[in-house]
Coordinates of C-alpha atoms in Angstrom, one line a residue:
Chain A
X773 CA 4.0 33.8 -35.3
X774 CA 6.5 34.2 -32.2
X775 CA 6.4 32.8 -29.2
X776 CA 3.5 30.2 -29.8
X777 CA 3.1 26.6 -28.8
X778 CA 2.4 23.9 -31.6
X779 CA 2.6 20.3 -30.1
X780 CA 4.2 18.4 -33.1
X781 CA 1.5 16.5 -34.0
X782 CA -1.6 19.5 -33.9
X783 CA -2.6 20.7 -37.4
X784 CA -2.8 24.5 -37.6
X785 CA -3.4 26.0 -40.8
X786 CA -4.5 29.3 -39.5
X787 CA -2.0 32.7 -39.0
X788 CA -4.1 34.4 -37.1
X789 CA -2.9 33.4 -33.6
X790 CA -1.5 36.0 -30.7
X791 CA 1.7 35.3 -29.0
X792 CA 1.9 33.1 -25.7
X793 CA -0.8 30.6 -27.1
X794 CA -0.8 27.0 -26.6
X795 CA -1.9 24.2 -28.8
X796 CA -1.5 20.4 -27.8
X797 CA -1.4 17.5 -29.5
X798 CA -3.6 16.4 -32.0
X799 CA -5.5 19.6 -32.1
X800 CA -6.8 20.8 -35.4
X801 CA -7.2 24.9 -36.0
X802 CA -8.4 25.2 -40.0
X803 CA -7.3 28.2 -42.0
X804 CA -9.1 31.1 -41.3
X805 CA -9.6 30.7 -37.7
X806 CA -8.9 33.5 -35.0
X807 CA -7.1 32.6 -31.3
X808 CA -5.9 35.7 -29.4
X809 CA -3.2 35.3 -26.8
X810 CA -2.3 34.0 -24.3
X811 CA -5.0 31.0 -24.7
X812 CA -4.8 27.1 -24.3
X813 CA -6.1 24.9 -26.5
X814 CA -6.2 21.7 -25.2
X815 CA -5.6 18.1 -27.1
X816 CA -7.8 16.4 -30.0
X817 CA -9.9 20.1 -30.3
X818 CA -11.0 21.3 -33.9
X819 CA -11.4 25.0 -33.8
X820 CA -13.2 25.9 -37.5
X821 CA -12.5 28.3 -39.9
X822 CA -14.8 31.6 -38.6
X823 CA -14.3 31.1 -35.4
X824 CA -13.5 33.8 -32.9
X825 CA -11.6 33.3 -29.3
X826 CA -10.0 36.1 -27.5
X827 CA -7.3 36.3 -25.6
X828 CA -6.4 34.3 -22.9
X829 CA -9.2 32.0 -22.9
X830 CA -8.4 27.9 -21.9
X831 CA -10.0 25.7 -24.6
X832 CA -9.6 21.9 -22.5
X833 CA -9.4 18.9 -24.4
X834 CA -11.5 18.0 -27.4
X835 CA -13.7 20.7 -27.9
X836 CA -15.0 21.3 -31.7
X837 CA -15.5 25.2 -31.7
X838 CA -17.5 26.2 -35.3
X839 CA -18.2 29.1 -37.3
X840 CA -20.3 31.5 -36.1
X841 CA -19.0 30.9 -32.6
X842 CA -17.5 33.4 -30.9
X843 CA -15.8 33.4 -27.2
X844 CA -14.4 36.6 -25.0
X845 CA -11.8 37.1 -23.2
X846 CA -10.8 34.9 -20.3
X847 CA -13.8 32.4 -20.7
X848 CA -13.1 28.9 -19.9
X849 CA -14.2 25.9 -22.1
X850 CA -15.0 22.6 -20.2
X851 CA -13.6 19.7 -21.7
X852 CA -15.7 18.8 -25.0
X853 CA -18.8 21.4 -24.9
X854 CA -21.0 21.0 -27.3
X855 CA -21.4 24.4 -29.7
X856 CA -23.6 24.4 -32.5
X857 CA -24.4 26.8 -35.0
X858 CA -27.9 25.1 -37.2
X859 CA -30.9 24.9 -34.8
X860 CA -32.3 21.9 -37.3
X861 CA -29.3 20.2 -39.0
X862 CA -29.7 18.2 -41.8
X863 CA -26.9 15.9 -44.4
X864 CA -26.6 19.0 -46.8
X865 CA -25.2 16.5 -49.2
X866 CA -28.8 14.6 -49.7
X867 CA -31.3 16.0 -51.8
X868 CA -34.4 15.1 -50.2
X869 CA -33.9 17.1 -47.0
X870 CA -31.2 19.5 -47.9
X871 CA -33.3 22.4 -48.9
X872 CA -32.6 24.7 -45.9
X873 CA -28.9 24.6 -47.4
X874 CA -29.4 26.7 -50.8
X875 CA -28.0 29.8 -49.1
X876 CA -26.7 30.8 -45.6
X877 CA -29.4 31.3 -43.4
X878 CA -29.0 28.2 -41.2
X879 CA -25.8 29.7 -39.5
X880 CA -26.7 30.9 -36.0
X881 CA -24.0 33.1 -34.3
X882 CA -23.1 31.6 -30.3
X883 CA -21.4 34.4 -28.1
X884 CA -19.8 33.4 -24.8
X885 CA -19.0 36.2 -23.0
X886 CA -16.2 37.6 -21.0
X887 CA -14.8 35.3 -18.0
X888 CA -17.6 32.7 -18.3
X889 CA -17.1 29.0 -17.9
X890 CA -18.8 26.2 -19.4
X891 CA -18.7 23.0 -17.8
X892 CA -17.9 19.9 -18.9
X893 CA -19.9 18.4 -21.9
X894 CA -22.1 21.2 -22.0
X895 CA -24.4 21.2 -24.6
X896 CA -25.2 24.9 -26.5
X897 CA -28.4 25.3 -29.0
X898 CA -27.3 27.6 -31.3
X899 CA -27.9 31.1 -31.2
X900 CA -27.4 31.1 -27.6
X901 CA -25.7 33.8 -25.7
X902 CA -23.5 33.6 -22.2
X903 CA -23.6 36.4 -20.1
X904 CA -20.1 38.0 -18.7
X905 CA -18.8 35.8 -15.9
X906 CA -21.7 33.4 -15.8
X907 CA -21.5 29.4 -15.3
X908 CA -22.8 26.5 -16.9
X909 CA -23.1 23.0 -15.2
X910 CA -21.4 20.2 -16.5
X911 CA -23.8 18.2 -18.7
X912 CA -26.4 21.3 -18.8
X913 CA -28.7 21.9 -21.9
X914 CA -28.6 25.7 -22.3
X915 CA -32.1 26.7 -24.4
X916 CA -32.1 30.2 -23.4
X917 CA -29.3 33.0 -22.7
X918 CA -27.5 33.2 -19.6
X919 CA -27.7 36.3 -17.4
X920 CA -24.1 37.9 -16.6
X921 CA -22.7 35.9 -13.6
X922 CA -25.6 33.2 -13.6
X923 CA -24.8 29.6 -12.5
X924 CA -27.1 27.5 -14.4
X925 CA -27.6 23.8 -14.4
X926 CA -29.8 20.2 -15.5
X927 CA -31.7 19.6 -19.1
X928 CA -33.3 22.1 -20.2
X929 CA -30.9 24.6 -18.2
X930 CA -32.3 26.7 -15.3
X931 CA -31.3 29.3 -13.1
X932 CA -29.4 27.4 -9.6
X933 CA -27.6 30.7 -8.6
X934 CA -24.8 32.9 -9.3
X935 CA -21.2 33.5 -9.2
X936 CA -18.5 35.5 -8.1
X937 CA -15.9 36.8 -10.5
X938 CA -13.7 34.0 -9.3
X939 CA -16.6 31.6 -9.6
X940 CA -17.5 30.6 -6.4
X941 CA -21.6 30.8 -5.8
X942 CA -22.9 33.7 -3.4
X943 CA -25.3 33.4 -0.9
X944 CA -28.1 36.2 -1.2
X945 CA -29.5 37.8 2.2
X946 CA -31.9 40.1 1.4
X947 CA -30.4 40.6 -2.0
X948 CA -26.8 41.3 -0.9
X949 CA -23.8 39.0 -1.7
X950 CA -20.3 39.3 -0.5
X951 CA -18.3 36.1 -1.8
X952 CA -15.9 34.8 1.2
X953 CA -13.2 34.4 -1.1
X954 CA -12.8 37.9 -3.0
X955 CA -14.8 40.1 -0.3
X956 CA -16.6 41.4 -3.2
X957 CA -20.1 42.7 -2.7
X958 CA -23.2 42.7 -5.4
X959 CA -26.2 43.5 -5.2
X960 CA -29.6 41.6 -6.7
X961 CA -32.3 43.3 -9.2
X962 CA -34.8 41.2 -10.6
X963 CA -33.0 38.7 -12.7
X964 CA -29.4 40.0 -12.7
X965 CA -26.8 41.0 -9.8
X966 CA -24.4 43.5 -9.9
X967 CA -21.5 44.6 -7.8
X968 CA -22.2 47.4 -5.0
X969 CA -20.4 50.5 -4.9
X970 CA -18.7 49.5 -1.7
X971 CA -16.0 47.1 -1.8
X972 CA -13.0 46.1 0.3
X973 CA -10.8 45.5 -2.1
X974 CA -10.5 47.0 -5.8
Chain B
X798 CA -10.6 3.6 -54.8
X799 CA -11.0 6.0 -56.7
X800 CA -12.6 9.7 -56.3
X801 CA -12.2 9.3 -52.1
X802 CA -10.6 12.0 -50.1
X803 CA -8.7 10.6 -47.4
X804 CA -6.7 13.5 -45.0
X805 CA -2.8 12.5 -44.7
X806 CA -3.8 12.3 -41.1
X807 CA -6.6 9.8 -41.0
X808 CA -6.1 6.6 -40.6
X809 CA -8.7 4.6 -43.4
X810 CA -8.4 0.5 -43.1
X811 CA -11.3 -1.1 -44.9
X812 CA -11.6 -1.3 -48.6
X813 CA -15.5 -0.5 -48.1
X814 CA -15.9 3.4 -49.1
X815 CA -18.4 4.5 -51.9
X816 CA -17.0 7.5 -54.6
X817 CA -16.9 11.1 -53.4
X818 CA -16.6 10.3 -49.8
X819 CA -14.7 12.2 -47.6
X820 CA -12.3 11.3 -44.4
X821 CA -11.0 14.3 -42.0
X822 CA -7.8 14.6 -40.0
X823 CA -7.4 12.2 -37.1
X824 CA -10.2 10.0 -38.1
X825 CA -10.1 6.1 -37.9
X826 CA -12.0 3.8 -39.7
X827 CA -11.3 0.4 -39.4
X828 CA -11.0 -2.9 -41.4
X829 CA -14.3 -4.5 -42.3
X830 CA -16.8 -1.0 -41.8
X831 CA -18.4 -0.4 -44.3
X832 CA -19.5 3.6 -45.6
X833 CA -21.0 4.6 -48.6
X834 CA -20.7 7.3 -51.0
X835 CA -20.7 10.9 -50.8
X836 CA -20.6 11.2 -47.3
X837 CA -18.5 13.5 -45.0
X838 CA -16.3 11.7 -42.0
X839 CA -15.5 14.8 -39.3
X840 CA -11.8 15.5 -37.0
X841 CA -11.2 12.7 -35.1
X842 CA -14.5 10.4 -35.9
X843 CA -13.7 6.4 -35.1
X844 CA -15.6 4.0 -37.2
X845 CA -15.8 0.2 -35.7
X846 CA -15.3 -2.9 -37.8
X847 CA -18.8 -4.3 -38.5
X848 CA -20.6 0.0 -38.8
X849 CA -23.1 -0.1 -41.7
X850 CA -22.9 3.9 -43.1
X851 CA -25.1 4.3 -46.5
X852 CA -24.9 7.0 -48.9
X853 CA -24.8 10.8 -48.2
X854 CA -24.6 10.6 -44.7
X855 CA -23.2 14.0 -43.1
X856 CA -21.1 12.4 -40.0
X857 CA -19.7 15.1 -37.8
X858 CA -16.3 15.5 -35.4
X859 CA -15.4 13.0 -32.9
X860 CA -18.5 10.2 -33.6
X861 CA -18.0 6.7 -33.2
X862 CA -19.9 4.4 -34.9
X863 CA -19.4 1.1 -33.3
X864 CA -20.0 -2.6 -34.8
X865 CA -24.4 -2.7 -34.7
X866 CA -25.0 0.6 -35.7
X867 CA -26.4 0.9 -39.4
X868 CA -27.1 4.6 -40.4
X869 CA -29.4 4.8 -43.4
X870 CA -28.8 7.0 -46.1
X871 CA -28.7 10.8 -46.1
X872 CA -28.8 10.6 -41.9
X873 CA -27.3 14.1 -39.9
X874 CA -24.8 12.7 -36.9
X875 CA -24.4 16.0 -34.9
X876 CA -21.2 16.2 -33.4
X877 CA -20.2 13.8 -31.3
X878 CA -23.1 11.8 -30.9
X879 CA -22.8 8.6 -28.1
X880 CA -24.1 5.5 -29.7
X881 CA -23.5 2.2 -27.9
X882 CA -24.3 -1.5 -28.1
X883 CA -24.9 -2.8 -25.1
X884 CA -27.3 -2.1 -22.2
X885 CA -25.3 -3.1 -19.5
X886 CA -21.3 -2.6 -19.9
X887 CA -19.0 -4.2 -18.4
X888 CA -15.1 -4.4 -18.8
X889 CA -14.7 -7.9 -20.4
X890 CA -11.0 -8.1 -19.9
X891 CA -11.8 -8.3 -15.3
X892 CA -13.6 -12.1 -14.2
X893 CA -15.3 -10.7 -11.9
X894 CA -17.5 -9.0 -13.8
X895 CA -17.1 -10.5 -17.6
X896 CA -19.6 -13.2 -17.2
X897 CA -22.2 -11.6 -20.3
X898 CA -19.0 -11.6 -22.6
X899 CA -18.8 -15.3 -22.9
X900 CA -20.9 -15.1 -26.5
X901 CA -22.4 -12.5 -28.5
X902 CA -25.6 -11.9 -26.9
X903 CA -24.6 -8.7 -25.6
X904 CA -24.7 -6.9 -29.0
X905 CA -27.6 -4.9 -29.2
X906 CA -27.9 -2.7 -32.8
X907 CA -29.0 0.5 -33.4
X908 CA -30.7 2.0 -36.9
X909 CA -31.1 5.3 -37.7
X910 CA -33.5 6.3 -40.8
X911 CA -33.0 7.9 -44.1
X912 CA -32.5 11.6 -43.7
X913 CA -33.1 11.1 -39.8
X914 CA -30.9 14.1 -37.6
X915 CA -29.2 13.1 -34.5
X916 CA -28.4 16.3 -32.6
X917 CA -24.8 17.6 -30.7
X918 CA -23.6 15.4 -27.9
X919 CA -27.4 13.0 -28.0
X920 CA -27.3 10.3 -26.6
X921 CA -28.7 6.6 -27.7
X922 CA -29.3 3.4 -25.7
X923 CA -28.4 0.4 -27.4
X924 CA -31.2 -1.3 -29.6
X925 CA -32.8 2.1 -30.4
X926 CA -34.3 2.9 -34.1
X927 CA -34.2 6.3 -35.1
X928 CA -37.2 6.7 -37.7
X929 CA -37.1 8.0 -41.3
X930 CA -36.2 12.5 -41.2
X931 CA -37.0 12.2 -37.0
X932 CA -34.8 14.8 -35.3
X933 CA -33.3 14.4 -32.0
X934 CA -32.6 17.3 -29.7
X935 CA -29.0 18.6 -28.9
X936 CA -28.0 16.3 -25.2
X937 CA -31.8 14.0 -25.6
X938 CA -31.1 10.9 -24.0
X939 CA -33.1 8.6 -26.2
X940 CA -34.1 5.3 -24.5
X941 CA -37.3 4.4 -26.3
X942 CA -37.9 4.4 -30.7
X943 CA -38.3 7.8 -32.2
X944 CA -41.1 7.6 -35.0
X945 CA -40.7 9.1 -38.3
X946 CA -40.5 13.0 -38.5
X947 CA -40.7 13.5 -34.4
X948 CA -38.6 15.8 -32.8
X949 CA -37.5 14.2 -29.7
X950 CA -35.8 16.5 -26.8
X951 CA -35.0 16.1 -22.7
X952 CA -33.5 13.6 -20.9
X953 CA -35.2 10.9 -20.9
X954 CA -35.8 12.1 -24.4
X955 CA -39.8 12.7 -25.3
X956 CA -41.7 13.7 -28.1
X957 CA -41.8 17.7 -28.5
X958 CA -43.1 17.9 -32.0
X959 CA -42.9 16.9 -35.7
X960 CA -40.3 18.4 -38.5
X961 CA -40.7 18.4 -42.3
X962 CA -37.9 16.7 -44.8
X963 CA -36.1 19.9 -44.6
X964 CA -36.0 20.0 -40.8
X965 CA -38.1 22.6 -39.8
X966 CA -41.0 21.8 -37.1
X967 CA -44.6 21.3 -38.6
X968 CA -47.4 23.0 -36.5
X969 CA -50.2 21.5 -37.1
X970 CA -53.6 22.5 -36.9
X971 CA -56.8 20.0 -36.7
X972 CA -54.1 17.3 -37.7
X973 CA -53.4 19.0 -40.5
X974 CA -49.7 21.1 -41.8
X975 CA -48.0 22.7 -44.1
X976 CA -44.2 23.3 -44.2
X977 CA -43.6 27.2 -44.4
X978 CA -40.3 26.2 -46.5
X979 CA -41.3 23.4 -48.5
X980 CA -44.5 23.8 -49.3
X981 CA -45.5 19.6 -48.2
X982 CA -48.8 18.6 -46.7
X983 CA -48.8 16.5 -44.0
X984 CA -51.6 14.8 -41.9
X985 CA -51.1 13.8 -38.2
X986 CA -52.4 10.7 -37.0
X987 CA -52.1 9.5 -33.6
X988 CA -48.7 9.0 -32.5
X989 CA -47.8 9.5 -36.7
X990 CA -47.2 11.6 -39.3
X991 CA -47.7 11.2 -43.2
X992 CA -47.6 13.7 -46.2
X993 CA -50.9 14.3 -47.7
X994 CA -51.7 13.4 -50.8
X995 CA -52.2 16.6 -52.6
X996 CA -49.4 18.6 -52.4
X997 CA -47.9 21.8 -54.0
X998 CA -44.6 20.4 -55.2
X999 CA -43.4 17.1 -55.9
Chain C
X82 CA 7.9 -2.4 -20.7
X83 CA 7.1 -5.7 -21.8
X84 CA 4.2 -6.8 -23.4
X85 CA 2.8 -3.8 -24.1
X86 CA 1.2 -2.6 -27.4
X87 CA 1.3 1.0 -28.3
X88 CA -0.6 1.8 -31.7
X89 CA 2.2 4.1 -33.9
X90 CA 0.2 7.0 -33.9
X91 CA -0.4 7.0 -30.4
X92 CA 1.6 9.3 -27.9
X93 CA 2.9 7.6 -24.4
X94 CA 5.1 9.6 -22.8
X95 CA 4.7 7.5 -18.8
X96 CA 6.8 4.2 -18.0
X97 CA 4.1 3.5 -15.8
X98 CA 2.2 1.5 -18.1
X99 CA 1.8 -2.4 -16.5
X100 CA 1.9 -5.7 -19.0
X101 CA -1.2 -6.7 -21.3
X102 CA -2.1 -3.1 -21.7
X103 CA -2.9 -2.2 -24.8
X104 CA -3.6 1.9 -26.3
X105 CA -5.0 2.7 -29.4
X106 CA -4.6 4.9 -32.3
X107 CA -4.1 8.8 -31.8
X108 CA -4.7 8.3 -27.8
X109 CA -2.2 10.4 -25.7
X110 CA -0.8 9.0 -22.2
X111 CA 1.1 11.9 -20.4
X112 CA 4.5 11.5 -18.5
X113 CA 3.3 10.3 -15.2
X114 CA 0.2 8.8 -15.4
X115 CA -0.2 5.6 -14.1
X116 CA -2.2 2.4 -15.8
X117 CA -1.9 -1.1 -14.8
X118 CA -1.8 -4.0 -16.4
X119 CA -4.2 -5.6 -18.9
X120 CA -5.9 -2.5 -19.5
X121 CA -7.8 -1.3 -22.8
X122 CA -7.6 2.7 -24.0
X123 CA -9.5 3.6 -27.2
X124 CA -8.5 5.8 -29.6
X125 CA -8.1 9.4 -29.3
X126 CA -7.8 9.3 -25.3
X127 CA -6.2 11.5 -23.2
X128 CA -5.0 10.2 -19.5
X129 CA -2.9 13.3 -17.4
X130 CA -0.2 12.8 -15.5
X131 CA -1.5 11.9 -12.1
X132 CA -4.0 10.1 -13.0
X133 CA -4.4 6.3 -11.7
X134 CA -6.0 3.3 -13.3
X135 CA -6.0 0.2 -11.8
X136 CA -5.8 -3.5 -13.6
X137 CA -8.0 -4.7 -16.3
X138 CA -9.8 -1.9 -16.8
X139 CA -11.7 -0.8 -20.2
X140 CA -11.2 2.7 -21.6
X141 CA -13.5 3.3 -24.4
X142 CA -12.7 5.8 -26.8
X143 CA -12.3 9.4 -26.2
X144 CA -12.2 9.3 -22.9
X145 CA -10.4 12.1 -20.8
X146 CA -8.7 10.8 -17.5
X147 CA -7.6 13.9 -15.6
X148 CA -5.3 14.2 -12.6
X149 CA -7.3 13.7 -9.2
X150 CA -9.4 10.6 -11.1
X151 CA -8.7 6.8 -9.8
X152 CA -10.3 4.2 -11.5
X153 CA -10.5 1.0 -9.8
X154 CA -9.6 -3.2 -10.9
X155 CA -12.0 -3.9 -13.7
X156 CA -14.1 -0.8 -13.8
X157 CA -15.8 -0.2 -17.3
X158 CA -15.7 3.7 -18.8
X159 CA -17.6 3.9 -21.7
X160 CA -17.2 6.3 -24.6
X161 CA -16.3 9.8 -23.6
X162 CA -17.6 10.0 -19.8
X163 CA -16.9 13.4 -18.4
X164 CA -14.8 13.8 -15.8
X165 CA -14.1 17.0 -14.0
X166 CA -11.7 18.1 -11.4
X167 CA -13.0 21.2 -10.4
X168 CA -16.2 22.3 -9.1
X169 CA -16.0 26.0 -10.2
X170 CA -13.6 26.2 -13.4
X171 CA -12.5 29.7 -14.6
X172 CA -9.7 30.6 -17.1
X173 CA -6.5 30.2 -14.8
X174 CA -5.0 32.5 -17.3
X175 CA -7.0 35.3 -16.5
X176 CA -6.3 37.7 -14.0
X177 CA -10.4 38.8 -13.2
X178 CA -11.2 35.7 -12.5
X179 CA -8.2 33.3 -11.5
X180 CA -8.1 34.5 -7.5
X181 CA -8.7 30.5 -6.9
X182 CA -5.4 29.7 -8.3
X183 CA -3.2 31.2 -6.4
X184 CA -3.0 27.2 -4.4
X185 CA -4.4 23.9 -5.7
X186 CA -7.3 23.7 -3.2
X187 CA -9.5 23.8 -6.5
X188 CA -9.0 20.0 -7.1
X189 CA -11.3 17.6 -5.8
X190 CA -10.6 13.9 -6.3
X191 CA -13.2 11.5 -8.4
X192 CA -13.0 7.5 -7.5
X193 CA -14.8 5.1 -9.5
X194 CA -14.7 2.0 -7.7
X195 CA -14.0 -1.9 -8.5
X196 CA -15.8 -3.5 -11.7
X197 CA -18.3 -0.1 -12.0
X198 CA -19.3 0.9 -15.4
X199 CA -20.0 4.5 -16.4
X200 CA -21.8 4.8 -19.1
X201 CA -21.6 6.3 -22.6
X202 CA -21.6 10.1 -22.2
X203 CA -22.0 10.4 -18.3
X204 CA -20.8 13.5 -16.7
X205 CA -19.3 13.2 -13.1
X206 CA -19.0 16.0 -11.2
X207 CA -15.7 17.0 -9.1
X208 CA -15.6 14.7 -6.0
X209 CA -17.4 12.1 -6.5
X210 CA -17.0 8.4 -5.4
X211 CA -19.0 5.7 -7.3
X212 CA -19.3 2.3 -5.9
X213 CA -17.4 -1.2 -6.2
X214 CA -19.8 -3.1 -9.6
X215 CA -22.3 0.2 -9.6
X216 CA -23.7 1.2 -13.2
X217 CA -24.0 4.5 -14.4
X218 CA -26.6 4.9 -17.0
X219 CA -25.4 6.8 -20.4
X220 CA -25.8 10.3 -20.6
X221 CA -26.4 10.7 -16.6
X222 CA -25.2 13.6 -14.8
X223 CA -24.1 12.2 -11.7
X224 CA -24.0 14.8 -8.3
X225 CA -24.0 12.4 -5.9
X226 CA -21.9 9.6 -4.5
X227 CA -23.2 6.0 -6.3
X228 CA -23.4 3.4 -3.8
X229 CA -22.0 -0.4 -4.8
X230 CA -24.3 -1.8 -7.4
X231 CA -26.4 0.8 -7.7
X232 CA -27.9 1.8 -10.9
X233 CA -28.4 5.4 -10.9
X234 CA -29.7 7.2 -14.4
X235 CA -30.8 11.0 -15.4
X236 CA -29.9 14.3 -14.7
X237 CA -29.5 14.9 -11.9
X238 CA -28.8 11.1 -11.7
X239 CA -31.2 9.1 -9.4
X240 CA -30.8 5.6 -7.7
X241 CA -32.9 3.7 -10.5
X242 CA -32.8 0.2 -9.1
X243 CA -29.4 -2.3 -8.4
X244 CA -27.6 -5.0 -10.7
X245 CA -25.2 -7.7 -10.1
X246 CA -21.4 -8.2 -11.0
X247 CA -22.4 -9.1 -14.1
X248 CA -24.2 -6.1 -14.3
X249 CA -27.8 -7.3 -15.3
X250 CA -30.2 -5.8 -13.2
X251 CA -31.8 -7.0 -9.8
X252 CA -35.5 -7.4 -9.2
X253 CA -35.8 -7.3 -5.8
X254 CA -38.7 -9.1 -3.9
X255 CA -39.2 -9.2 0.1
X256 CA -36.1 -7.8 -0.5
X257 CA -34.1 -10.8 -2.0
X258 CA -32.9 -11.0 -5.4
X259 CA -31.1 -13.7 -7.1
X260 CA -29.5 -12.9 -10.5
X261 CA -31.0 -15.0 -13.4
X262 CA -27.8 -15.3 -15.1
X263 CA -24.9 -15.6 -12.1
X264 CA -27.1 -17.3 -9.7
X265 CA -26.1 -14.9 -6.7
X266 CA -28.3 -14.3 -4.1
X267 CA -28.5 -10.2 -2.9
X268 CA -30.4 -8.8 0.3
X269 CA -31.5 -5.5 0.3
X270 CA -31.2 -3.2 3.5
X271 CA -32.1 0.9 3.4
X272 CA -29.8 2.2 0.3
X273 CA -27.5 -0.3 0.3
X274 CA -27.2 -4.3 -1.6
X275 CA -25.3 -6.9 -0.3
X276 CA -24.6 -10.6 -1.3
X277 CA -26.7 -13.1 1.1
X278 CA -24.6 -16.2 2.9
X279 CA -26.1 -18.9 0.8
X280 CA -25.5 -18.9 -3.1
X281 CA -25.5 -21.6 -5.1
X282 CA -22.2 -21.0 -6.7
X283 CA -19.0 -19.6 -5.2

């Protein structure tokens, strides 16, 4: 592995990581997990064997990302979000409740997509999906899947809004967007946007 | 102590671990707590003097289980659950504010029942029981006793439903239900529920 | 520095560190943060450079002290609060979405003011001030500046009712309140506390 980061004291027993990554101190990546490049992963996180993350994606401190999750390109992961992959956990080691445990059915995939952000101590049921570019609110329970550029927020999670590429919120007239900051313009249908033909800028 | 797995990385000072345990990297557990056997300790978990942790207990990443909190045997700590031990905090090492810290009055404990599940990131007030196989949501805020079997979500947390042993919600129908998985009886009565007496399996 | 204890496994890479202080196992202080003297940081904490913390001040475990965050004299933070320093994160590493990168306009201070507690689990949004001896209730998601002495709970947070420096809540009546275990006397005007002239100690 070239050109890769490994604070002295982080644990990584995993070869699957792509050139440019970062991991700091006191981080834990088992065997068998899979970090693309360019990526941060920030201090005391735990990144579990299975687990996907693509390329340059920032992982802040303390996260615990498990199997079965998955996260896409460029998505940013709040300091310690909550992922997890078992709608009804239960101690698998104790006989009177660990029935659901005799084979491999209580692992439910999570997929972030590409560019989202979750905020800080998010909290994910799993099984839930996060739409391309989309953004949860710091301390948000997300139940249900996130539309592509959404902003959602509070416990259970709703829809507040949406985002800009660069994650700044844009105000709907009519159902057009243009965000101040990027001059992009979208367009609203229903319960998704999407960008308009017409654009100032590529 | 013999049959314990302890990771070079943890950091295990009491003398007070039952057979077959297990301790992950980073984890702490101080002099004078006390866990049982069979049970799993996650990445970076912290375990106060004074923690009570009985047998088969399935603790994940990051917990910490401070001096009051007993957790009963076979008992699901999701990751990073927030217990705590006092209702209203203050830093005791400032005079200004320390004047609850002169005795012990402020220590408040926390139980959490046989084969109970606390879900990702909950949190629990001080003084809080969790009853026997109860499930708390992923993010509840619990600030009032769960009963046995009830699935507790939100913020504050409230009573959404009933699960099984196994985990899986009960729906019940003219106070009567049967678990899809387990094949158990069970009989609701007011803010209850109990397994009936005839029942399929053992 | 003097008088300082630094648990071996911990990292602490600033000089700014005042006497008293004392940081626990696997917690990681970065080159130029700042803590003052008489201080407590739990285990597995992370403080970044720039970050300010004032004297006697309790950092329970886990926490994550980010540049942009001052914590007052004798403020309580309680087991992993979330802090944030930027209202709309993305991925700064990737080029669709880092256009707010390009300067450091993205970070927004967060003060927590003299002798406040923040609560296990509370999540504070990017630019927020909470007041000198105000209580943040676990697992709140706070939006809004907290006035002094305000208790403030949920998510959203909400102003829930007002305690003392002790931090025992106030029962207000005609709008007077004197704490049953200080002695202090508080009048209440509009959204705001304040101790009355008379008390019967100093």
């Amino acid at each position: 592995m070239s050109n890769i980061f490994i604070h002295p004291t982080a644990l990584v027993e995993t070869e699957q990581i792509g050139p440019g990554t970062r991991v700091w101190a006191m981080a834990h990546i088992m065997k068998d997990a899979t970090i693309g490049a360019n990526c941060n992963i920030g201090d005391h996180c735990f990144v579990e064997a299975g687990a996907l993350i693509g390329n340059d994606v920032t992982v802040k401190n303390s996260n615990m990302i498990w199997e079965g999750v998955t996260i896409a390109d460029g998505a940013f992961i709040g300091p310690h979000v909550f992922f997890t992959n078992d709608r009804f956990p239960r101690s698998p080691r104790y006989a009177r409740v660990n029935r659901r445990y005799s084979d491999r059915e209580w692992l439910v995939p999570t997929y972030i997509g590409e560019g989202a952000s979750l905020g800080a101590g998010a909290v994910l049921l799993a099984g839930i999906s996060v739409g391309a570019f989309a953004m949860v609110g710091a301390g948000a329970v997300v139940t249900r899947d996130v539309p592509d550029h959404a902003l959602v927020i509070g416990n259970p999670a709703h829809l507040h809004g949406w985002v800009c590429y660069c994650g700044l919120p844009l105000h709907f007239e009519a159902s057009r967007a243009t965000c101040a900051t990027c001059n992009l313009m979208f367009q609203q249908t229903n319960n998704s946007i999407h960008r308009s033909g017409t654009t100032t800028i590529s």
